[in-house]
Tab-separated table of C-alpha atoms and ligand atoms in Angstrom:
chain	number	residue	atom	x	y	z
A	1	UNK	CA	4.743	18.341	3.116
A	2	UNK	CA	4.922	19.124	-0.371
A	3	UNK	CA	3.863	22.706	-0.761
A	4	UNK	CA	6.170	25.081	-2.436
A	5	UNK	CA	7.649	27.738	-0.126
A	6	UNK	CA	6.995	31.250	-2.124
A	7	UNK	CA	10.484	32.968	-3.293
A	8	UNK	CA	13.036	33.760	-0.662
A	9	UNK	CA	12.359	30.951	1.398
A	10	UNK	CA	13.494	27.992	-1.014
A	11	UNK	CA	16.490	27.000	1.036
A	12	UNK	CA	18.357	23.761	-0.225
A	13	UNK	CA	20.226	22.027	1.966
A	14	UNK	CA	23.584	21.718	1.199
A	15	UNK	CA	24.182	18.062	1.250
A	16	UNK	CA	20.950	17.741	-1.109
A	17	UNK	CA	21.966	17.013	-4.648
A	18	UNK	CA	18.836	17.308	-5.698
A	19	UNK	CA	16.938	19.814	-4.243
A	20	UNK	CA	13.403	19.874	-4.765
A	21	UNK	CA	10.775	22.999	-3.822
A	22	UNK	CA	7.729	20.501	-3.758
A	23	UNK	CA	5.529	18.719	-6.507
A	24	UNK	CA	4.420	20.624	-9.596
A	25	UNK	CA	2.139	18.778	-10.778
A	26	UNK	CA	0.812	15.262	-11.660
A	27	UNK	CA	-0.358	14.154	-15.115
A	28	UNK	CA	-2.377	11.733	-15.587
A	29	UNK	CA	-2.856	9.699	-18.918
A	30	UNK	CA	-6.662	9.241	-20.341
A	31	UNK	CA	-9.274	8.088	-22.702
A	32	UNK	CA	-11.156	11.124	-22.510
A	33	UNK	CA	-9.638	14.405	-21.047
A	34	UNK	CA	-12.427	16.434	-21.857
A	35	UNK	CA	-14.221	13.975	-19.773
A	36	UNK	CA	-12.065	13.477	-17.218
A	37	UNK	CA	-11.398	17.486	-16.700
A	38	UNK	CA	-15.018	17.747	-16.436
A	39	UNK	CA	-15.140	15.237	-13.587
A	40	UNK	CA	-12.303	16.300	-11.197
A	41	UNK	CA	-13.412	20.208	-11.258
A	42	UNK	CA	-17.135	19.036	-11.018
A	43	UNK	CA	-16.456	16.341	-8.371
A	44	UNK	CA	-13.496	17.704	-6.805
A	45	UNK	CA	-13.386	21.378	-6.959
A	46	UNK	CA	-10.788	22.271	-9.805
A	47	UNK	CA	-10.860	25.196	-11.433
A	48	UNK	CA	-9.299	25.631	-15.459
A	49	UNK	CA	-6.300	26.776	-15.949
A	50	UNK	CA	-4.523	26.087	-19.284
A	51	UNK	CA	-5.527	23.837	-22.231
A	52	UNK	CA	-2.748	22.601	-25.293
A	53	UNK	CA	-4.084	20.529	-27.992
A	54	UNK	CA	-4.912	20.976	-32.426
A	55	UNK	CA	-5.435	24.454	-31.301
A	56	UNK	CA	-2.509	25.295	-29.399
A	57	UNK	CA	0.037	23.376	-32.179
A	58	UNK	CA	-0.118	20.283	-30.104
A	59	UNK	CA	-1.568	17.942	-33.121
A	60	UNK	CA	-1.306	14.553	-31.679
A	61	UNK	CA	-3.295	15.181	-28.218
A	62	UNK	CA	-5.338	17.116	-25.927
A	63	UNK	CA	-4.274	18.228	-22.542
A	64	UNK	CA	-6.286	19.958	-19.962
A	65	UNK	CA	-4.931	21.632	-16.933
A	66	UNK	CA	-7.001	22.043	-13.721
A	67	UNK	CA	-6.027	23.421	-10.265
A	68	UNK	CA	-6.898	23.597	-6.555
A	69	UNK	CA	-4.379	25.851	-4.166
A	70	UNK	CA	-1.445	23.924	-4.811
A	71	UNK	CA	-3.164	21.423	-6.363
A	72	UNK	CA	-2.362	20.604	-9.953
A	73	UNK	CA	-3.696	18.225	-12.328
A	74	UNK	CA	-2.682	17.649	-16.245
A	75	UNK	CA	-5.139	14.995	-18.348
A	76	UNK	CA	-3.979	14.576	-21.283
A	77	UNK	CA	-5.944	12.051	-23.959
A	78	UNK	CA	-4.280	10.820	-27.251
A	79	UNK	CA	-6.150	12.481	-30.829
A	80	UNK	CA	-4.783	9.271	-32.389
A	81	UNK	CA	-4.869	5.491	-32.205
A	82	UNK	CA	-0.985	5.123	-32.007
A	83	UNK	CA	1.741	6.893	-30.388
A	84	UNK	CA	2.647	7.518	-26.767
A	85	UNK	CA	-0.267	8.580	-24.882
A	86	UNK	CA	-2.406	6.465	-26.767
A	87	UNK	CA	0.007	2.960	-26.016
A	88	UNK	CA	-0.030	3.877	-21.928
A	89	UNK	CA	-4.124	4.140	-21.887
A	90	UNK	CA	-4.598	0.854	-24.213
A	91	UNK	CA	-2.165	-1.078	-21.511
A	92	UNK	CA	-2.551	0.658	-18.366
A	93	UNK	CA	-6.377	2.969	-18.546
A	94	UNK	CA	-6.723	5.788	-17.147
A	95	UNK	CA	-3.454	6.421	-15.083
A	96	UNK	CA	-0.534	9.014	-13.509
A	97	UNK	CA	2.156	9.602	-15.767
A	98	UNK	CA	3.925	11.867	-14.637
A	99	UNK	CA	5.090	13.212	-11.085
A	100	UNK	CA	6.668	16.436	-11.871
A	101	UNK	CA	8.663	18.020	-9.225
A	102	UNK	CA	9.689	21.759	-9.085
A	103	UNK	CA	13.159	22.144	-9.099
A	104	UNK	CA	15.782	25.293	-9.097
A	105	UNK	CA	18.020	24.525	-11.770
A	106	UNK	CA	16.427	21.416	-13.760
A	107	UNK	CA	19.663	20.878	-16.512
A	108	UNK	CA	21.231	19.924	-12.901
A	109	UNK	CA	18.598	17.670	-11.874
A	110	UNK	CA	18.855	16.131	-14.818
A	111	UNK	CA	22.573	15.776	-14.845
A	112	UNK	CA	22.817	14.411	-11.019
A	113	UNK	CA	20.144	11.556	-11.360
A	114	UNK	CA	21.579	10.521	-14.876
A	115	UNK	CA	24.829	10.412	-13.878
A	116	UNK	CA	23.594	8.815	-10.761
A	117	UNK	CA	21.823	5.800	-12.745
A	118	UNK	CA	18.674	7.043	-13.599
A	119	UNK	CA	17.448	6.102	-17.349
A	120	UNK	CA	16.602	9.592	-18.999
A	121	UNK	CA	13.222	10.264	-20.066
A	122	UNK	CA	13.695	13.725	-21.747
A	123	UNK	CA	16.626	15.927	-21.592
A	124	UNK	CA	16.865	19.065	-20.681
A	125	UNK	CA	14.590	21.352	-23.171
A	126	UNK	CA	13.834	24.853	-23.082
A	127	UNK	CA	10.450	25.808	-23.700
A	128	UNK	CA	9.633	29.586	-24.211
A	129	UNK	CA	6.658	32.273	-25.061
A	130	UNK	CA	6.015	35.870	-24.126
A	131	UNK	CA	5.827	35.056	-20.315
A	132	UNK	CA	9.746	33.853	-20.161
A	133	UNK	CA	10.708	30.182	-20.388
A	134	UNK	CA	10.382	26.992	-18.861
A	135	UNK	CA	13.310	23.950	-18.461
A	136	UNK	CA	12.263	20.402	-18.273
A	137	UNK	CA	13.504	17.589	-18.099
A	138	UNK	CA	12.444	13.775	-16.940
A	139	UNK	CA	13.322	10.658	-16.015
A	140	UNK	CA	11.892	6.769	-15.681
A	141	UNK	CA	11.249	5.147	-12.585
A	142	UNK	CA	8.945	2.484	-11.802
A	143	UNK	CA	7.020	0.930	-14.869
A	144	UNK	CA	5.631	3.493	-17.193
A	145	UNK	CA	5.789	6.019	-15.040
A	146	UNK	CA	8.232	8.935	-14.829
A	147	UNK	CA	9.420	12.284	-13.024
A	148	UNK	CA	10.062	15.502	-14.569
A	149	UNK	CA	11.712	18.230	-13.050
A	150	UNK	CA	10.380	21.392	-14.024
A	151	UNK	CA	12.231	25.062	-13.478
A	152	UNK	CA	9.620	27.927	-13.702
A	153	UNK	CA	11.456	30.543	-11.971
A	154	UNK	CA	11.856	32.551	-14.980
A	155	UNK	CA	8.245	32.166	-15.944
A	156	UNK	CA	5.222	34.028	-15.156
A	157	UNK	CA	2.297	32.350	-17.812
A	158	UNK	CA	-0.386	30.531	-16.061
A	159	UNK	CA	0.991	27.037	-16.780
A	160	UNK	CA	3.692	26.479	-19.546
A	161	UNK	CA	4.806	27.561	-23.165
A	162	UNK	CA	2.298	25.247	-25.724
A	163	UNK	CA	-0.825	26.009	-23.404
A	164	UNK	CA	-3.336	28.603	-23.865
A	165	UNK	CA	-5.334	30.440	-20.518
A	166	UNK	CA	-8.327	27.997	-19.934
A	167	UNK	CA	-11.333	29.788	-19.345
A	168	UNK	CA	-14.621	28.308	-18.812
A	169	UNK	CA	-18.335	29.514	-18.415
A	170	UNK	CA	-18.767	28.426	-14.911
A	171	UNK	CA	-16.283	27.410	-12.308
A	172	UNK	CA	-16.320	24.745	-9.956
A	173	UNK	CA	-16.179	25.698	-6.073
A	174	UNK	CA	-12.988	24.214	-4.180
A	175	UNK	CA	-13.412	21.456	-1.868
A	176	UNK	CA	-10.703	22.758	0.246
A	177	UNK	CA	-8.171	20.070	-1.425
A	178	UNK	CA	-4.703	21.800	-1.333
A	179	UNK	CA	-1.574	20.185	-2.356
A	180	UNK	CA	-0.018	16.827	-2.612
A	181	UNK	CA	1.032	15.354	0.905
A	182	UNK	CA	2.580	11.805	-0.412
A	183	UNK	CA	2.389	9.776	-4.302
A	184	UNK	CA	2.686	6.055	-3.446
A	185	UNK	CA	3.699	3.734	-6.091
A	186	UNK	CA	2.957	-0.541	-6.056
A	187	UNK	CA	5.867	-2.149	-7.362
A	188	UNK	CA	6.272	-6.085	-8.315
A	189	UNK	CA	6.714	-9.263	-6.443
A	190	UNK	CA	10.593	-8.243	-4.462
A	191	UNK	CA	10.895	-5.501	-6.241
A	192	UNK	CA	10.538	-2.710	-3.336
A	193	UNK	CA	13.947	-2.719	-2.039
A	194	UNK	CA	15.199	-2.430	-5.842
A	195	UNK	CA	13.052	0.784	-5.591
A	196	UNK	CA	13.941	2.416	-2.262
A	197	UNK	CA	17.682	1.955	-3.491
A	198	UNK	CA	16.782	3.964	-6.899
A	199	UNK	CA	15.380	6.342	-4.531
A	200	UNK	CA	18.295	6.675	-2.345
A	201	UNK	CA	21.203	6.491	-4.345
A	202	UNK	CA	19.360	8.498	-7.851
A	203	UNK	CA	17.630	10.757	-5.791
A	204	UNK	CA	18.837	11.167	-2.780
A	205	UNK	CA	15.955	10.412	-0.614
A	206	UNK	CA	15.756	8.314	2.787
A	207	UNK	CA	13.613	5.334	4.147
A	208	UNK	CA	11.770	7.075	6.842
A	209	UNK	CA	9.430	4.527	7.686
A	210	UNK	CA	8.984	0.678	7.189
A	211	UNK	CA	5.634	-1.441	7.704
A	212	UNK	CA	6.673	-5.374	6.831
A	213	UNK	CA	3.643	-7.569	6.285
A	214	UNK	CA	2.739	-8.414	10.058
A	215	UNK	CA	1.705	-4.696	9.977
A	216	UNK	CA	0.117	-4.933	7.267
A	217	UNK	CA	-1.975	-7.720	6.933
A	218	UNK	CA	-5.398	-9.450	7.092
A	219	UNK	CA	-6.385	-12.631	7.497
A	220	UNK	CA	-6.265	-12.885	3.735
A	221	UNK	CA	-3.875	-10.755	1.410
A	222	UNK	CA	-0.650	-8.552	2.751
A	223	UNK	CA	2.010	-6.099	1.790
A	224	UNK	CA	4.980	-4.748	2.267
A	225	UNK	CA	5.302	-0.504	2.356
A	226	UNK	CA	8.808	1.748	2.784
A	227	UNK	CA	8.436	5.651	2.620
A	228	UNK	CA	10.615	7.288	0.940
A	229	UNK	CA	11.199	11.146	1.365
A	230	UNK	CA	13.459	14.040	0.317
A	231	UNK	CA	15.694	15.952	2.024
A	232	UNK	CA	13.192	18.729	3.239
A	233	UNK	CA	10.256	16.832	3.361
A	234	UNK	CA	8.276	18.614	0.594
A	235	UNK	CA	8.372	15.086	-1.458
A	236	UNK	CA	7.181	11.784	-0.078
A	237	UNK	CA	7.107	8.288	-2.577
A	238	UNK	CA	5.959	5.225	-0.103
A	239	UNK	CA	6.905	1.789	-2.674
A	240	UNK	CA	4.985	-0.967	-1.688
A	241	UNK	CA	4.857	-4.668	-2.791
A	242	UNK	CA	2.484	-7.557	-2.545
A	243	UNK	CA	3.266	-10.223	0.176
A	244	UNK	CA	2.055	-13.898	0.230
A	245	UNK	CA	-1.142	-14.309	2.208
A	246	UNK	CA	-3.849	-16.559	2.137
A	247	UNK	CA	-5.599	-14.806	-0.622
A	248	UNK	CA	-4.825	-12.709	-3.207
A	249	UNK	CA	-2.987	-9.103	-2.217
A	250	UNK	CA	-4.684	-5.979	-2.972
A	251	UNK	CA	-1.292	-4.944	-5.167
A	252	UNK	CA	-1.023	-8.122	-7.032
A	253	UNK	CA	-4.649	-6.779	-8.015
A	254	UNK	CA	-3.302	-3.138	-8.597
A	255	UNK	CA	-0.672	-4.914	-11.125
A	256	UNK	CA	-2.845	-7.720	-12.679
A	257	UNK	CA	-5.501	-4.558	-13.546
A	258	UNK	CA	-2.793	-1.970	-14.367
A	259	UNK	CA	-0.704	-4.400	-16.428
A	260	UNK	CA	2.652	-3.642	-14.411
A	261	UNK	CA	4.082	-1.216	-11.362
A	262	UNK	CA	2.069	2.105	-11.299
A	263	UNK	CA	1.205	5.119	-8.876
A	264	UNK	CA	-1.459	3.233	-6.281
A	265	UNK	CA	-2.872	5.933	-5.142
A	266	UNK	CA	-2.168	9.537	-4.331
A	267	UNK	CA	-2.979	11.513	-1.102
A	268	UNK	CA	-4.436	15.117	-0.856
A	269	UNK	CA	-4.123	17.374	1.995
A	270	UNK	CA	-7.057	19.179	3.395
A	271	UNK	CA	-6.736	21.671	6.549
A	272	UNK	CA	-10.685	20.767	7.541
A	273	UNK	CA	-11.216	17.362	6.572
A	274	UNK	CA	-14.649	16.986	7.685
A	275	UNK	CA	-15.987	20.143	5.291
A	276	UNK	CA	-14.044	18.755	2.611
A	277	UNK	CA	-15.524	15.100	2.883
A	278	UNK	CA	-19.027	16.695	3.515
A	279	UNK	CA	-18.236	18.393	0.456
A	280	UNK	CA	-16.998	15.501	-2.241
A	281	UNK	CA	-19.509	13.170	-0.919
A	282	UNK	CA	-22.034	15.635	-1.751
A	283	UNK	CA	-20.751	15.795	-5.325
A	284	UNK	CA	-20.698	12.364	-5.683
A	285	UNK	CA	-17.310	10.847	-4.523
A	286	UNK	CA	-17.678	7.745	-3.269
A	287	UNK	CA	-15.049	6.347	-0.349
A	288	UNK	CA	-14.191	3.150	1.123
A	289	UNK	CA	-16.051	2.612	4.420
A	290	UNK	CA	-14.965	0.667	7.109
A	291	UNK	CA	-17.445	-0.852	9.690
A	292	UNK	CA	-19.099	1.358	12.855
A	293	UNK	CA	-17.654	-0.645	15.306
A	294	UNK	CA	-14.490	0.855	14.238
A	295	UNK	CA	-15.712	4.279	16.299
A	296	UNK	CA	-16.920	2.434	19.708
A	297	UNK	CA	-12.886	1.770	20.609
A	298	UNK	CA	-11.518	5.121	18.436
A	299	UNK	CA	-11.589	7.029	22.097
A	300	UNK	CA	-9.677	4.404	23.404
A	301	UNK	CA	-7.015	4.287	20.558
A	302	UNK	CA	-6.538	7.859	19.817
A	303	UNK	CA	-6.992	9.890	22.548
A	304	UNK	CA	-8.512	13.115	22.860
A	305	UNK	CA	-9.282	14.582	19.650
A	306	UNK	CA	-10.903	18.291	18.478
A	307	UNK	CA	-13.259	16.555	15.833
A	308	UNK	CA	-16.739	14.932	16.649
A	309	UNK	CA	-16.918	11.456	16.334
A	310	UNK	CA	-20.067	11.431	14.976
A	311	UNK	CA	-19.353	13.248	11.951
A	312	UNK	CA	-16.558	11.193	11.750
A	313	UNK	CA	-18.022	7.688	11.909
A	314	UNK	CA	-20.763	9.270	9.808
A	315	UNK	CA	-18.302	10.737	6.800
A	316	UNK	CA	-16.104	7.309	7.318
A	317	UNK	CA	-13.066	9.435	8.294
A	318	UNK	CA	-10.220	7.056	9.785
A	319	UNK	CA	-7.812	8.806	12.644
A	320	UNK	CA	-4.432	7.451	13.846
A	321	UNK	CA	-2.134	9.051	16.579
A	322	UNK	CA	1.824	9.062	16.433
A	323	UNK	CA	4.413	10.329	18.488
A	324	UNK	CA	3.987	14.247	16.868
A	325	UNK	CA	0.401	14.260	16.936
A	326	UNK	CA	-2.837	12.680	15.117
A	327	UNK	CA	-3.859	12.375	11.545
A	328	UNK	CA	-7.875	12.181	9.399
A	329	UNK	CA	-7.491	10.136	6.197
A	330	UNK	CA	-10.368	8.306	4.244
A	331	UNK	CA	-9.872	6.583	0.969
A	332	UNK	CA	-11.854	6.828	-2.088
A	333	UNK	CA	-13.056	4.088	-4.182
A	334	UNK	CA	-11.080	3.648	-7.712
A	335	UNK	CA	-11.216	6.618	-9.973
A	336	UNK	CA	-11.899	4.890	-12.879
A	337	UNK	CA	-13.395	1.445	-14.331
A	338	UNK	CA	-9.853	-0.596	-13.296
A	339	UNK	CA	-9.122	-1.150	-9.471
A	340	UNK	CA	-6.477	0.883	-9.991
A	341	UNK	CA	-5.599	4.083	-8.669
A	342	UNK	CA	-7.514	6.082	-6.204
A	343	UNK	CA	-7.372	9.374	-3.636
A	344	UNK	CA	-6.099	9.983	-0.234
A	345	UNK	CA	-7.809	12.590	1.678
A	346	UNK	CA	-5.585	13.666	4.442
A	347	UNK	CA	-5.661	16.203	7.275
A	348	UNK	CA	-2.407	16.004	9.511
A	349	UNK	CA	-2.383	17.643	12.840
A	350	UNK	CA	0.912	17.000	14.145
A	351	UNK	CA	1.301	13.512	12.965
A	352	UNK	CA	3.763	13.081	10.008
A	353	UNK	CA	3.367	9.529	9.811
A	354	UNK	CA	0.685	7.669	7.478
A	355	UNK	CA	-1.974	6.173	9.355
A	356	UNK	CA	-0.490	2.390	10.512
A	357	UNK	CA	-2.823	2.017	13.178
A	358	UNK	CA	-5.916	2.117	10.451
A	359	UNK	CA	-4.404	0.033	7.837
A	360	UNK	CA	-6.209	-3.050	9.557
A	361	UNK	CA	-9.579	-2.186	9.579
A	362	UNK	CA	-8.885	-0.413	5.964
A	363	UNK	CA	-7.384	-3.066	4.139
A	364	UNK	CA	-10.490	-5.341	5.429
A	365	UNK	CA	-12.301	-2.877	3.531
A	366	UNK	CA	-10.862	-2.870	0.685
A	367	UNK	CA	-10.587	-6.268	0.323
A	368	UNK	CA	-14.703	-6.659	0.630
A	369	UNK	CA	-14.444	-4.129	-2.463
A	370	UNK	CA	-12.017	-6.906	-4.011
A	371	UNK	CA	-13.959	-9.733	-3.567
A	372	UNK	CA	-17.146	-8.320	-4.840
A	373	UNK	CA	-15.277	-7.920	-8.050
A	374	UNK	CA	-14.262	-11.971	-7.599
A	375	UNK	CA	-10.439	-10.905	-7.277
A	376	UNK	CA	-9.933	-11.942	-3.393
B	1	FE2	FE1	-1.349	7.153	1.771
C-alpha cells in the first residue's frame, strides 16, 4: 500500500536505509499540460491544486498540479522547443517522469542510494516560501525516468515553493481514485534482473513475487515480471521484460513506441471499484475488455465473492483470489496517441498479490488491441 500514514505513525524500520512514508507524487511529461490537466480532472476526478509556470518565475515551462485523496498528479509541458522537458516529449510523448517518494530526511536518501550506486539526478536542494521549506532530491533509474525523494515535513503550502494555489471555476467530482497501489516499469530485452538488483542493493527493496513467461504468456507474445517492494510495503515497482514468443511482445511494443524502458503502466486504488468504473466509463474512459465467457467459469475460479457478477462482466472488471484474499482490477486503454502507458484500477480485499490468474485472458486482450494497430 502506498498511502502515507498521518504524523506519529511513520515508523521506519530499523534495518531500512531508506525509509519511505509512501509515493508523493508522479509527474508526468507532456505536449500540452493545460490539456492534459483538463483531461485527468474532467475524466478522472482531479481537483486543482497548484500551478508554476511564466507566472510563478518558472520561464521555461508550465506545470499543473491535480489531486484525488492521495492521489497526486504533476503535468508539466515545455514553453520552448529545446531543453529538458521538451527533449523527453519529442522522444518518448506523453510520459511519467518522475516517481517521487516521500521521505523523512531526503539529504539521507540521497546520500544512501548514491553512495549505494545510484547515478544522481539532483542533489539535495532546499526550496523555501512563507509556508516553510521543502528538500529534494532525485535520482535515475530505468531509461529517462527518475525518483525524487521529497521531505515536506516542515512544510504546510498546498504543494511546493515555485507553485501558486490553483483555483478553478468549477471542480471536477472524484471518482473515488485514492492513492497509488504499485508503478510498474518495462525494461529491455535481459535487462530485468539488472533492475531488481538496482532495486535491492540502491534501494533496499525485495523481490516479492516472480511470474517467468509460462505464466505469462499467450499463444503469441510473453513476458517476464518481478515485484519489487519496500520495506513497509507503502512502495511497490514490478520490472518486467519482453520474452520470445511467437509474435511480437506487448513490451517490445511499449519500447519500440516509447523509444526505450519507461513506466508501463500505473495502478490506482479504489475502495468501491464498481462505482468508480461506473463512474470513468461514464466520463469517457475507455478500458480493455476481455471476452464474456471469461464470467461463465469466474464462480468456479474465485470463489465466493461480495460483488455481482453482472455488473462485473458488464463494467469488464477482472477478479483473482490469493492466499490473503481476492482482488478487482480492469485496465484502461493507452492514455495517449502511443501504446504506451496506461491505468490500473484496483480494489484489493485481502489479496496483496497482482492479479496472475487474469493475466491470460488480459494479455489476449491486449494483444487484439496490438494487432489492430498491425504491431502483433
Ligand atoms: Fe498492475
Amino acid at each position: 500500500m502506498s498511502t502515507v500514514l498521518p504524523a506519529g505513525k511513520q515508523q521506519a524500520q530499523p534495518t531500512d536505509f531508506l525509509p519511505l512514508l509512501g509515493t508523493d507524487y508522479i509527474e508526468f511529461y507532456v505536449g500540452n499540460a493545460k490539456q492534459s490537466a483538463h483531461y485527468y480532472k474532467t475524466a478522472f476526478g482531479f481537483q486543482s491544486l497548484a500551478y508554476a509556470g511564466p507566472e510563478t518565475g518558472m520561464k521555461d515551462r508550465a506545470s499543473y498540479v491535480i489531486r484525488q485523496n492521495k492521489l497526486t498528479f504533476v503535468l508539466t509541458t515545455s514553453l520552448k522547443p529545446e531543453g529538458p522537458v521538451a527533449e523527453h516529449f519529442a522522444r518518448h510523448g506523453d510520459g511519467v517522469k518522475c516517481i517521487s517518494l516521500t521521505v523523512n530526511d531526503a539529504a539521507d536518501a540521497w546520500k544512501q542510494t548514491t553512495t549505494r550506486g545510484a547515478k544522481s539526478y539532483l542533489q539535495p536542494t532546499v526550496l523555501k516560501d512563507e509556508y516553510g521549506e521543502i528538500v529534494l532530491c532525485g535520482i535515475h533509474t530505468y531509461g529517462d525516468t527518475v525518483h525524487l525523494f521529497i521531505e515536506r515535513k516542515n512544510y504546510s503550502g498546498s504543494f511546493m515553493p515555485g507553485y501558486e494555489k490553483w483555483e478553478t471555476e468549477s471542480e471536477s467530482v472524484s471518482t473515488g481514485l485514492l492513492h497509488v497501489d504499485h508503478c510498474v516499469g518495462n525494461v529491455g530485452w535481459n535487462q530485468m534482473n539488472k533492475w531488481v538488483k538496482f532495486y535491492e542493493d540502491v534501494m533496499g527493496f525485495k523481490n516479492i513475487l516472480s511470474f517467468d513467461d509460462k505464466d505469462i504468456s499467450t499463444e503469441y507474445s510473453a513476458l517476464m515480471s518481478k515485484v519489487m517492494s519496500n520495506g513497509n510495503g507503502y512502495v511497490k515497482f514490478p520490472i518486467n521484460e519482453p520474452a520470445e514468443g511467437k509474435k511480437k511482445s506487448q513490451v517490445e511494443e511499449y519500447l519500440e513506441y516509447y523509444k526505450g524502458e519507461g513506466v508501463q503502466h500505473v495502478a490506482i486504488a479504489t475502495s468501491n471499484i464498481v462505482e468508480t468504473v461506473t463512474e470513468l466509463q461514464s466520463r469517457g474512459v475507455e478500458f480493455l475488455r476481455v471476452p464474456g465467457s471469461y464470467y461463465d467459469s469466474l464462480l468456479d475460479r474465485v470463489g465466493k465473492i461480495d460483488e455481482e457478477i453482472g455488473s462485473l462482466r458488464e463494467l469488464g472488471i477482472l477478479v483473482d483470489r490469493d492466499d490473503e484474499g481476492y482482488l478487482l482490477q480492469i485496465f484502461t486503454k493507452p492514455l495517449q496517441d502511443r501504446p504506451t502507458l496506461f491505468f490500473e484500477i484496483i480494489q484489493r480485499k485481502g489479496a496483496r498479490s497482482f492479479g496472475k490468474g487474469n493475466f491470460k485472458a488480459l494479455f489476449e486482450a491486449l494483444e487484439r488491441e496490438q494487432e489492430r494497430r498491425g504491431n502483433l
